[in-house]
PDB file of C-alpha atoms in Angstrom:
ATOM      1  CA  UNK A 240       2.704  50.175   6.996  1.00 34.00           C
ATOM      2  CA  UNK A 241       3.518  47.671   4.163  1.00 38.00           C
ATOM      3  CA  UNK A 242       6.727  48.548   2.909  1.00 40.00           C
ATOM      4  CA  UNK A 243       5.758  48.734  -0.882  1.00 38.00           C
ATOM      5  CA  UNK A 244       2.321  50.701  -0.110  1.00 35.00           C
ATOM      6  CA  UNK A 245       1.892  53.878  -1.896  1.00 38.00           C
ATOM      7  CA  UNK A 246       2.118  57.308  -0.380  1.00 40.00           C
ATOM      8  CA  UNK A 247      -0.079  59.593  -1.406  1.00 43.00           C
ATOM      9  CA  UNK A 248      -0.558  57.394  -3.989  1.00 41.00           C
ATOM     10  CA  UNK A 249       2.915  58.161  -5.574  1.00 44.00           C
ATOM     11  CA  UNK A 250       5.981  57.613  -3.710  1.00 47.00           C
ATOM     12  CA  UNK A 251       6.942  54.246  -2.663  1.00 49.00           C
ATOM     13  CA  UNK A 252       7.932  53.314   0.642  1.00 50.00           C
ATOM     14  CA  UNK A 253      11.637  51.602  -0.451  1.00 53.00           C
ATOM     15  CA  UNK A 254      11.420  47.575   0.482  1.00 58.00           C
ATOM     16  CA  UNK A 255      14.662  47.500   1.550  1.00 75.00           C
ATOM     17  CA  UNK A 256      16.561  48.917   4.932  1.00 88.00           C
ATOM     18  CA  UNK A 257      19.755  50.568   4.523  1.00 96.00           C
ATOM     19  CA  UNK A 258      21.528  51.442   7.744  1.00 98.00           C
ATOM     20  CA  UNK A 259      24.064  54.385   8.619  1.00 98.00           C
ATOM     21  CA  UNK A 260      25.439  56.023  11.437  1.00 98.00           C
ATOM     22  CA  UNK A 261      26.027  59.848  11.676  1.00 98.00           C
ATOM     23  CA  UNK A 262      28.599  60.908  13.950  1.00 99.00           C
ATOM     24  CA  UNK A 263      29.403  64.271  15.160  1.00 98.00           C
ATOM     25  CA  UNK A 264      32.698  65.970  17.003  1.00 98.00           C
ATOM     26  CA  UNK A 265      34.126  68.660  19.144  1.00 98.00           C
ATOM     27  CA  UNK A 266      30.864  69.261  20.782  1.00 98.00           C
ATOM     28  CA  UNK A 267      28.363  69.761  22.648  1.00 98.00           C
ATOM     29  CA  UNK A 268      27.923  73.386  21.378  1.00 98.00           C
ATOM     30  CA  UNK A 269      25.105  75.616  22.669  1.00 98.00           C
ATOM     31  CA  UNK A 270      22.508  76.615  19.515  1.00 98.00           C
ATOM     32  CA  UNK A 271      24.237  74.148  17.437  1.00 98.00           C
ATOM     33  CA  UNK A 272      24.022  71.089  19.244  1.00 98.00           C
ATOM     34  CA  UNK A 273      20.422  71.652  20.771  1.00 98.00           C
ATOM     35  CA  UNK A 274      19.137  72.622  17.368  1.00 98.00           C
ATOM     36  CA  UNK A 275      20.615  69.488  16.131  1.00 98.00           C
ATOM     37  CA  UNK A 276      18.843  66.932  18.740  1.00 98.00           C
ATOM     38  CA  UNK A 277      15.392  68.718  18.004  1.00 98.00           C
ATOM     39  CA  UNK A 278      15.966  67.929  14.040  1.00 98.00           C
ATOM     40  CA  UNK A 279      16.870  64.524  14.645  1.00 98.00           C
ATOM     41  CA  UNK A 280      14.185  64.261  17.253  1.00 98.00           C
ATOM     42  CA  UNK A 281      11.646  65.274  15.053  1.00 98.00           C
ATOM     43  CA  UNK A 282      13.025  62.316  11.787  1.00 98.00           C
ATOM     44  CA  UNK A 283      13.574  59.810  14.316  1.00 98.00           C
ATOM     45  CA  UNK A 284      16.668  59.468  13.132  1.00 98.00           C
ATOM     46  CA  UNK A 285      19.760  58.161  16.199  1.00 98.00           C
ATOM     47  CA  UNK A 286      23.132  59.571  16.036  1.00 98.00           C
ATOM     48  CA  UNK A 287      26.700  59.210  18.204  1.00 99.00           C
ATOM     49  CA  UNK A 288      28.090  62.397  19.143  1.00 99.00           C
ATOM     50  CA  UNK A 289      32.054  61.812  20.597  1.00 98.00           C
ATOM     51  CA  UNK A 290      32.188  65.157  23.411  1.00 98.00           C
ATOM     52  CA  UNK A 291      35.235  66.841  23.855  1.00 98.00           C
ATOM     53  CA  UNK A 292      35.591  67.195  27.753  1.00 98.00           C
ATOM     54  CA  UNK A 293      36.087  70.742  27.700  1.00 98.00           C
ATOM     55  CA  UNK A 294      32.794  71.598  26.032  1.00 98.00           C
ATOM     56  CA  UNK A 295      30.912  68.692  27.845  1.00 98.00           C
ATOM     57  CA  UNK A 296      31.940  70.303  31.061  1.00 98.00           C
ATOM     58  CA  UNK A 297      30.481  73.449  29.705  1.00 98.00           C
ATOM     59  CA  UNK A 298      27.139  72.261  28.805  1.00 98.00           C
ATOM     60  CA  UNK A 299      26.335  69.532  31.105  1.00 98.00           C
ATOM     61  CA  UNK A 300      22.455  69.712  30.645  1.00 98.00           C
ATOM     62  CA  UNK A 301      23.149  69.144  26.818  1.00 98.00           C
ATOM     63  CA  UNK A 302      25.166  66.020  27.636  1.00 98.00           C
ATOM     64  CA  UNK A 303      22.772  64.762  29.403  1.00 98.00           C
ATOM     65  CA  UNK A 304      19.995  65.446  26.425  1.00 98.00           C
ATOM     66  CA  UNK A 305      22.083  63.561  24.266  1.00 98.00           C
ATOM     67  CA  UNK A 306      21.994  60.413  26.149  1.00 98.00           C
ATOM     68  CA  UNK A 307      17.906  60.915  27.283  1.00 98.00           C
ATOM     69  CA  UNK A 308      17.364  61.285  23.687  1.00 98.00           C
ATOM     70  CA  UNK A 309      18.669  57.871  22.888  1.00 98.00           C
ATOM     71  CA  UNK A 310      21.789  59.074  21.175  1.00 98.00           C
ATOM     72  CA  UNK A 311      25.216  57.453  21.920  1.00 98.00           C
ATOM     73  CA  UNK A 312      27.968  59.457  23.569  1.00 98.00           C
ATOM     74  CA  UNK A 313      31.744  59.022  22.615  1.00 98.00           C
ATOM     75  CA  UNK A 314      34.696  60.452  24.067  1.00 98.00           C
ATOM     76  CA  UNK A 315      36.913  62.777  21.927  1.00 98.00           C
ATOM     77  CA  UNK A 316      39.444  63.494  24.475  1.00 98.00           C
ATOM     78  CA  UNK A 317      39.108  66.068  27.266  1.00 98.00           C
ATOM     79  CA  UNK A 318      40.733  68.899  25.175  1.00 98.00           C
ATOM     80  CA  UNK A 319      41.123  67.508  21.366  1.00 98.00           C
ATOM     81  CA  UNK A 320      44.473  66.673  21.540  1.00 96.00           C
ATOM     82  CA  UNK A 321      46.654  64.432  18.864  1.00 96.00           C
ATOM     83  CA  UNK A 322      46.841  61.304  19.973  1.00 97.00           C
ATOM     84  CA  UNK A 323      49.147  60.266  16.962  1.00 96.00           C
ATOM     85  CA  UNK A 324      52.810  61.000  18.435  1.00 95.00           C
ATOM     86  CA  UNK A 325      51.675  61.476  21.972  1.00 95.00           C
ATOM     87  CA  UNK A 326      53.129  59.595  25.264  1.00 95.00           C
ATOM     88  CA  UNK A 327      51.111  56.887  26.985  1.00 95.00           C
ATOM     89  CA  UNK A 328      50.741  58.987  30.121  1.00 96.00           C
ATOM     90  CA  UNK A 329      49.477  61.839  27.555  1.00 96.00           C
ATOM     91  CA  UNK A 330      46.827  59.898  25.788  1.00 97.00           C
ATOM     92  CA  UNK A 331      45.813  58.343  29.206  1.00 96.00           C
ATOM     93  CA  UNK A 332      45.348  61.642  30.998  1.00 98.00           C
ATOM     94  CA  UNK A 333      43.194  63.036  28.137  1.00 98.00           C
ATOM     95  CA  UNK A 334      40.989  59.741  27.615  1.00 98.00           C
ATOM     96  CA  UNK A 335      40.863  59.295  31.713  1.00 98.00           C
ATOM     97  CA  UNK A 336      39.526  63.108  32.227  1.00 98.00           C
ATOM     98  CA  UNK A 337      37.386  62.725  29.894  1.00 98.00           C
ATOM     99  CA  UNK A 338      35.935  59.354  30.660  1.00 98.00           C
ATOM    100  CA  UNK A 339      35.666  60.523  34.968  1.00 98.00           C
ATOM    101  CA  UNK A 340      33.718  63.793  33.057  1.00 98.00           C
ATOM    102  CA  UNK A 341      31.398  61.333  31.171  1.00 98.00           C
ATOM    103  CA  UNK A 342      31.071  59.043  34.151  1.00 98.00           C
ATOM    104  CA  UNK A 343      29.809  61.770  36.590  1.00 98.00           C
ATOM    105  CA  UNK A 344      27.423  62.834  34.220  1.00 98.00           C
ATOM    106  CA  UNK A 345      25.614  59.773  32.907  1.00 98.00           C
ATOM    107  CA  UNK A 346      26.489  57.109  35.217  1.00 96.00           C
ATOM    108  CA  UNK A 347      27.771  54.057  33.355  1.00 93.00           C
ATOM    109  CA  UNK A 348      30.987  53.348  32.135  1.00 94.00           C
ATOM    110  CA  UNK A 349      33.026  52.601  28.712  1.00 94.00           C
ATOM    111  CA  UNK A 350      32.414  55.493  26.565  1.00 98.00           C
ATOM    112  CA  UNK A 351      33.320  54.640  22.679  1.00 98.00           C
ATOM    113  CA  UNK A 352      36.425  56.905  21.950  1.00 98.00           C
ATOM    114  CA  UNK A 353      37.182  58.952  18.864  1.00 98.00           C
ATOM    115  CA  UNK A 354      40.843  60.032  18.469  1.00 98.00           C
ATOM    116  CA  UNK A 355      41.403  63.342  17.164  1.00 98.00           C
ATOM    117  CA  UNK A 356      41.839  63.389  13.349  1.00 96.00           C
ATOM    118  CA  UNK A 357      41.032  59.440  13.936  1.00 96.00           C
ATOM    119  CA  UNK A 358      44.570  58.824  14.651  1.00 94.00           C
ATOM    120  CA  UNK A 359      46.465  57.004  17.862  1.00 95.00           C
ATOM    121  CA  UNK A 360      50.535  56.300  18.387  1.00 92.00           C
ATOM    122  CA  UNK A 361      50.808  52.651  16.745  1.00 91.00           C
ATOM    123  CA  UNK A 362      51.411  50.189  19.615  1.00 92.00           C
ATOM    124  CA  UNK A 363      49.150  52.323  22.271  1.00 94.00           C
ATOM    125  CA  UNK A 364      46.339  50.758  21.322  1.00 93.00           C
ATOM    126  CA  UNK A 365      46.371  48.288  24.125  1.00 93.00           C
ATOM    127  CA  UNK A 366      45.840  51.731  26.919  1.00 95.00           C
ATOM    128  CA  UNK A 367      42.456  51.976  25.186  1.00 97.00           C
ATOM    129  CA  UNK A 368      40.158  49.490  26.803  1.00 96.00           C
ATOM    130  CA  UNK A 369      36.749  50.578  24.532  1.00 98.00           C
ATOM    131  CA  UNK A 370      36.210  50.216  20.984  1.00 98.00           C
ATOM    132  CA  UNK A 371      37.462  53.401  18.421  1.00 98.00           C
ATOM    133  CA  UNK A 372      35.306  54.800  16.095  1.00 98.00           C
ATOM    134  CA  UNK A 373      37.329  55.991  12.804  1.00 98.00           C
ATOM    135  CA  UNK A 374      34.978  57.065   9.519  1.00 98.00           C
ATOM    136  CA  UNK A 375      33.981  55.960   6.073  1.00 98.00           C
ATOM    137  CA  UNK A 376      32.675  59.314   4.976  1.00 98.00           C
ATOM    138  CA  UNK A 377      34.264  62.870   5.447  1.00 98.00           C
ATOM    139  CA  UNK A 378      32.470  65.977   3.950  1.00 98.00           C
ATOM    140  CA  UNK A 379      35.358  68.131   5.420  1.00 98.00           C
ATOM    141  CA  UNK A 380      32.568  70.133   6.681  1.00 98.00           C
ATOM    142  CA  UNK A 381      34.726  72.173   9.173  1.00 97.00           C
ATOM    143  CA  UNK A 382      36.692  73.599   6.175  1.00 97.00           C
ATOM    144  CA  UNK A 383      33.756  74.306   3.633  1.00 96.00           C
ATOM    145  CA  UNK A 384      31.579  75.705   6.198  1.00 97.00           C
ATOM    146  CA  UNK A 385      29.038  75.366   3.299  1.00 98.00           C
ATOM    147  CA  UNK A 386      25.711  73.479   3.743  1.00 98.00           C
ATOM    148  CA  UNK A 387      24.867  72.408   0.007  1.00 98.00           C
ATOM    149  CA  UNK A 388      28.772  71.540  -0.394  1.00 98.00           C
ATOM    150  CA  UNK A 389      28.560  69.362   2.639  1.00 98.00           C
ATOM    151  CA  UNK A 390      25.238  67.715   1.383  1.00 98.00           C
ATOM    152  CA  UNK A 391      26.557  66.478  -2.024  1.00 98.00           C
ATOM    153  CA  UNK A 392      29.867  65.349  -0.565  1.00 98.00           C
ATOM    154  CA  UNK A 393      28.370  63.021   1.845  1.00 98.00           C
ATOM    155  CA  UNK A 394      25.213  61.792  -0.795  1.00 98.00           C
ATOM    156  CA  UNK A 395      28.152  60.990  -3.139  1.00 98.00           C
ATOM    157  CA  UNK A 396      30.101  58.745  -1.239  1.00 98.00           C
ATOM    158  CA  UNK A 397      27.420  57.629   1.491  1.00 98.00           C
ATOM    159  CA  UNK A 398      26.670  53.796   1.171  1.00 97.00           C
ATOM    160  CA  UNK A 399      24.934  51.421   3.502  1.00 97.00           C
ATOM    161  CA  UNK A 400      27.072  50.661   6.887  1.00 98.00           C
ATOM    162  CA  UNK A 401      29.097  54.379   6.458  1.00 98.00           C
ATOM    163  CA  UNK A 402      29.999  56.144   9.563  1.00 98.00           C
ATOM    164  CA  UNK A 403      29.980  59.830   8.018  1.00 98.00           C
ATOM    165  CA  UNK A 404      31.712  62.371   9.790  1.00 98.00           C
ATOM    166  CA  UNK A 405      30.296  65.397  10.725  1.00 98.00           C
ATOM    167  CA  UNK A 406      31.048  68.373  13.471  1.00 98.00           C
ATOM    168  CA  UNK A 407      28.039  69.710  15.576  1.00 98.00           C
ATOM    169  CA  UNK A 408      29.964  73.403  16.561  1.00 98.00           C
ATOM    170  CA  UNK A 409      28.716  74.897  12.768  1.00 98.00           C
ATOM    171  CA  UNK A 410      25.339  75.974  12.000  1.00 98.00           C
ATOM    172  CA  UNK A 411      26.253  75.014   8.457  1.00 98.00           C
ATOM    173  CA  UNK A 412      26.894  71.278   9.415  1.00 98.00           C
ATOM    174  CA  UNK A 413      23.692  70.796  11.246  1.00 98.00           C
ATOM    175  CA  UNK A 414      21.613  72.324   8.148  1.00 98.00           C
ATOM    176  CA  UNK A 415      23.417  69.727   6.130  1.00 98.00           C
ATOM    177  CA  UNK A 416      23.284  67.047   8.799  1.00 98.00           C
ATOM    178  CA  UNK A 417      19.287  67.082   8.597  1.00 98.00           C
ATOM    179  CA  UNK A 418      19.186  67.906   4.905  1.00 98.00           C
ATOM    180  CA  UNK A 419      20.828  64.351   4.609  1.00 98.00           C
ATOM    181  CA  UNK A 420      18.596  62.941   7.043  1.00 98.00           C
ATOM    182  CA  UNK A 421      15.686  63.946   5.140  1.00 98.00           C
ATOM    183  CA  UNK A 422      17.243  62.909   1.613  1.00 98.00           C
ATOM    184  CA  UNK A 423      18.418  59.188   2.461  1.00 98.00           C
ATOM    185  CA  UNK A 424      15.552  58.363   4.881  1.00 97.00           C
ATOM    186  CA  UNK A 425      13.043  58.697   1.726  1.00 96.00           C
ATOM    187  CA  UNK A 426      15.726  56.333   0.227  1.00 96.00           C
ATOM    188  CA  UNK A 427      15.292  53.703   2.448  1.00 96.00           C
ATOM    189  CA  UNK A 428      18.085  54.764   4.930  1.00 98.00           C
ATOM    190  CA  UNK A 429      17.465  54.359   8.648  1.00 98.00           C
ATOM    191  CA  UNK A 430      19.761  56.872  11.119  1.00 98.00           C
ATOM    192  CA  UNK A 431      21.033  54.293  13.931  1.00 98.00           C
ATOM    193  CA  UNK A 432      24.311  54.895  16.716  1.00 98.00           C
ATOM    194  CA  UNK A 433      27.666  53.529  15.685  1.00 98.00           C
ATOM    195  CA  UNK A 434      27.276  50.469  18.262  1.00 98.00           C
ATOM    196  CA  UNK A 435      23.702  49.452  16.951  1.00 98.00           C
ATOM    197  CA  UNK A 436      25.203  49.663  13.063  1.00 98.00           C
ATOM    198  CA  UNK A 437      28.123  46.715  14.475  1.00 98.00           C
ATOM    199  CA  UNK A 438      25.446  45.180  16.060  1.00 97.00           C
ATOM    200  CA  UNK A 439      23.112  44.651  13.001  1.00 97.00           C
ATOM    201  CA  UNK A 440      26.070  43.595  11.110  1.00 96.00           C
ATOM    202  CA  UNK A 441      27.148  40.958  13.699  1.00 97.00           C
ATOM    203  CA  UNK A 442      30.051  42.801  15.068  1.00 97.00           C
ATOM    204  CA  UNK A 443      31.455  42.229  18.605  1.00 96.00           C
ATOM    205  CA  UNK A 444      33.199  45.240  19.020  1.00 96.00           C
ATOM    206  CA  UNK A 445      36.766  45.132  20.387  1.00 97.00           C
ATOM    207  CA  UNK A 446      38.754  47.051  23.121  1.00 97.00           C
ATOM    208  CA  UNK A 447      41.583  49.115  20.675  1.00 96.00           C
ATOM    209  CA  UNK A 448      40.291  47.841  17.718  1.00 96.00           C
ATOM    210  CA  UNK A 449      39.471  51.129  15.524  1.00 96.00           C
ATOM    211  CA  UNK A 450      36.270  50.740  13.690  1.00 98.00           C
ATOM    212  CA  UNK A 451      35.894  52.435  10.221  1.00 97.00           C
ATOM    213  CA  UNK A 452      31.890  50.952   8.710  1.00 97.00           C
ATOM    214  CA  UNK A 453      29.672  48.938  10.009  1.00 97.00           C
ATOM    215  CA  UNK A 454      31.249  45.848   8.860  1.00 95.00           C
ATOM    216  CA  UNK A 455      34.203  45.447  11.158  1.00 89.00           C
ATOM    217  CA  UNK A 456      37.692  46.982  12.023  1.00 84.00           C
ATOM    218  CA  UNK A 457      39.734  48.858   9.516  1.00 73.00           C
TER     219      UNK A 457
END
């Protein structure tokens, strides 16, 4: 469809693309997490969903969803530890786990990780051999628990090439998850995984390098 043709002979189709990625933690979380993949199923929209290996261990089946569904998976440690102020043989045992987990699952290799509260002891970087994933936008949705609170924080600072943060264990977060879906997408926004969003911006992606937007390292 032309992009400036009329709807219903009203709306407008916006001209211009906008891209964002949505990213969700802590799961995968049965009825919140499968709830959440039919919603963005049904808007075509992508998302990147960093697993915490306990829970992914849980729910294999919804692991593997994820990935069939064209979503990216991250790892977010194998039991959502602090990275900041932990050893080297610490950090590696969580990643590892995790990453073996992931592995078995999905084949593949060189699962995207998240660090807890997007933090990492400075000078371990160099143990982390895949690209980090930090955020642009945080709702705090895990402390409002409240869907319409969570909506306006992320519509107020949301801007093309954000990486909003977002956790798929609350009902409450995947109500305002697709609310925002629905909202920007009839803006002009287009829902796309963390490593397509570098991609369209020309990013290589780098091994330790912690990645905050779509335009490059933070």
């Amino acid at each position: 469809m032309p992009a400036d043709r009329a709807v219903d002979g009203t709306a407008q189709i916006p001209a211009e693309t906008h891209y964002v990625a949505l990213t969700f933690d802590d799961g995968p979380r049965q009825g919140t997490t499968d709830r959440l993949l039919d919603g963005l199923k049904e808007r075509g929209a992508s998302a990147t969903f960093f697993l915490v290996g306990e829970q992914a261990e849980r729910y294999p089946e919804l692991v593997k969803r994820i990935q069939a569904e064209g979503h990216q998976v991250g790892n977010h440690t194998w039991s959502h530890v602090r990275l900041e102020g932990a050893s080297a043989a610490v950090i590696q045992e969580e990643v590892g786990k995790n990453d073996e987990l992931l592995e078995t699952l999905l084949g593949g290799s060189g699962y995207w990780l998240r660090p807890p509260y997007g933090l990492i002891t400075p000078g371990t970087e160099t143990l982390i051999q895949v690209p980090m994933v930090k955020w642009s936008v945080d709702p705090r949705d895990w402390e409002s628990k409240n869907t319409e609170k969570v909506v306006r924080a992320i519509l107020k600072d949301v801007k093309p090439n954000s990486i909003i943060l977002l956790h798929d264990i609350y009902g409450t977060s995947v109500d305002a998850a697709l609310k925002v879906v629905d909202t920007l997408e009839a803006q002009g926004y287009c829902f796309v995984t963390v490593e397509e969003l570098l991609r369209l911006n020309g990013v290589t992606p780098e091994a330790g390098k912690l990645y905050r937007t779509g335009t490059g390292p933070t």
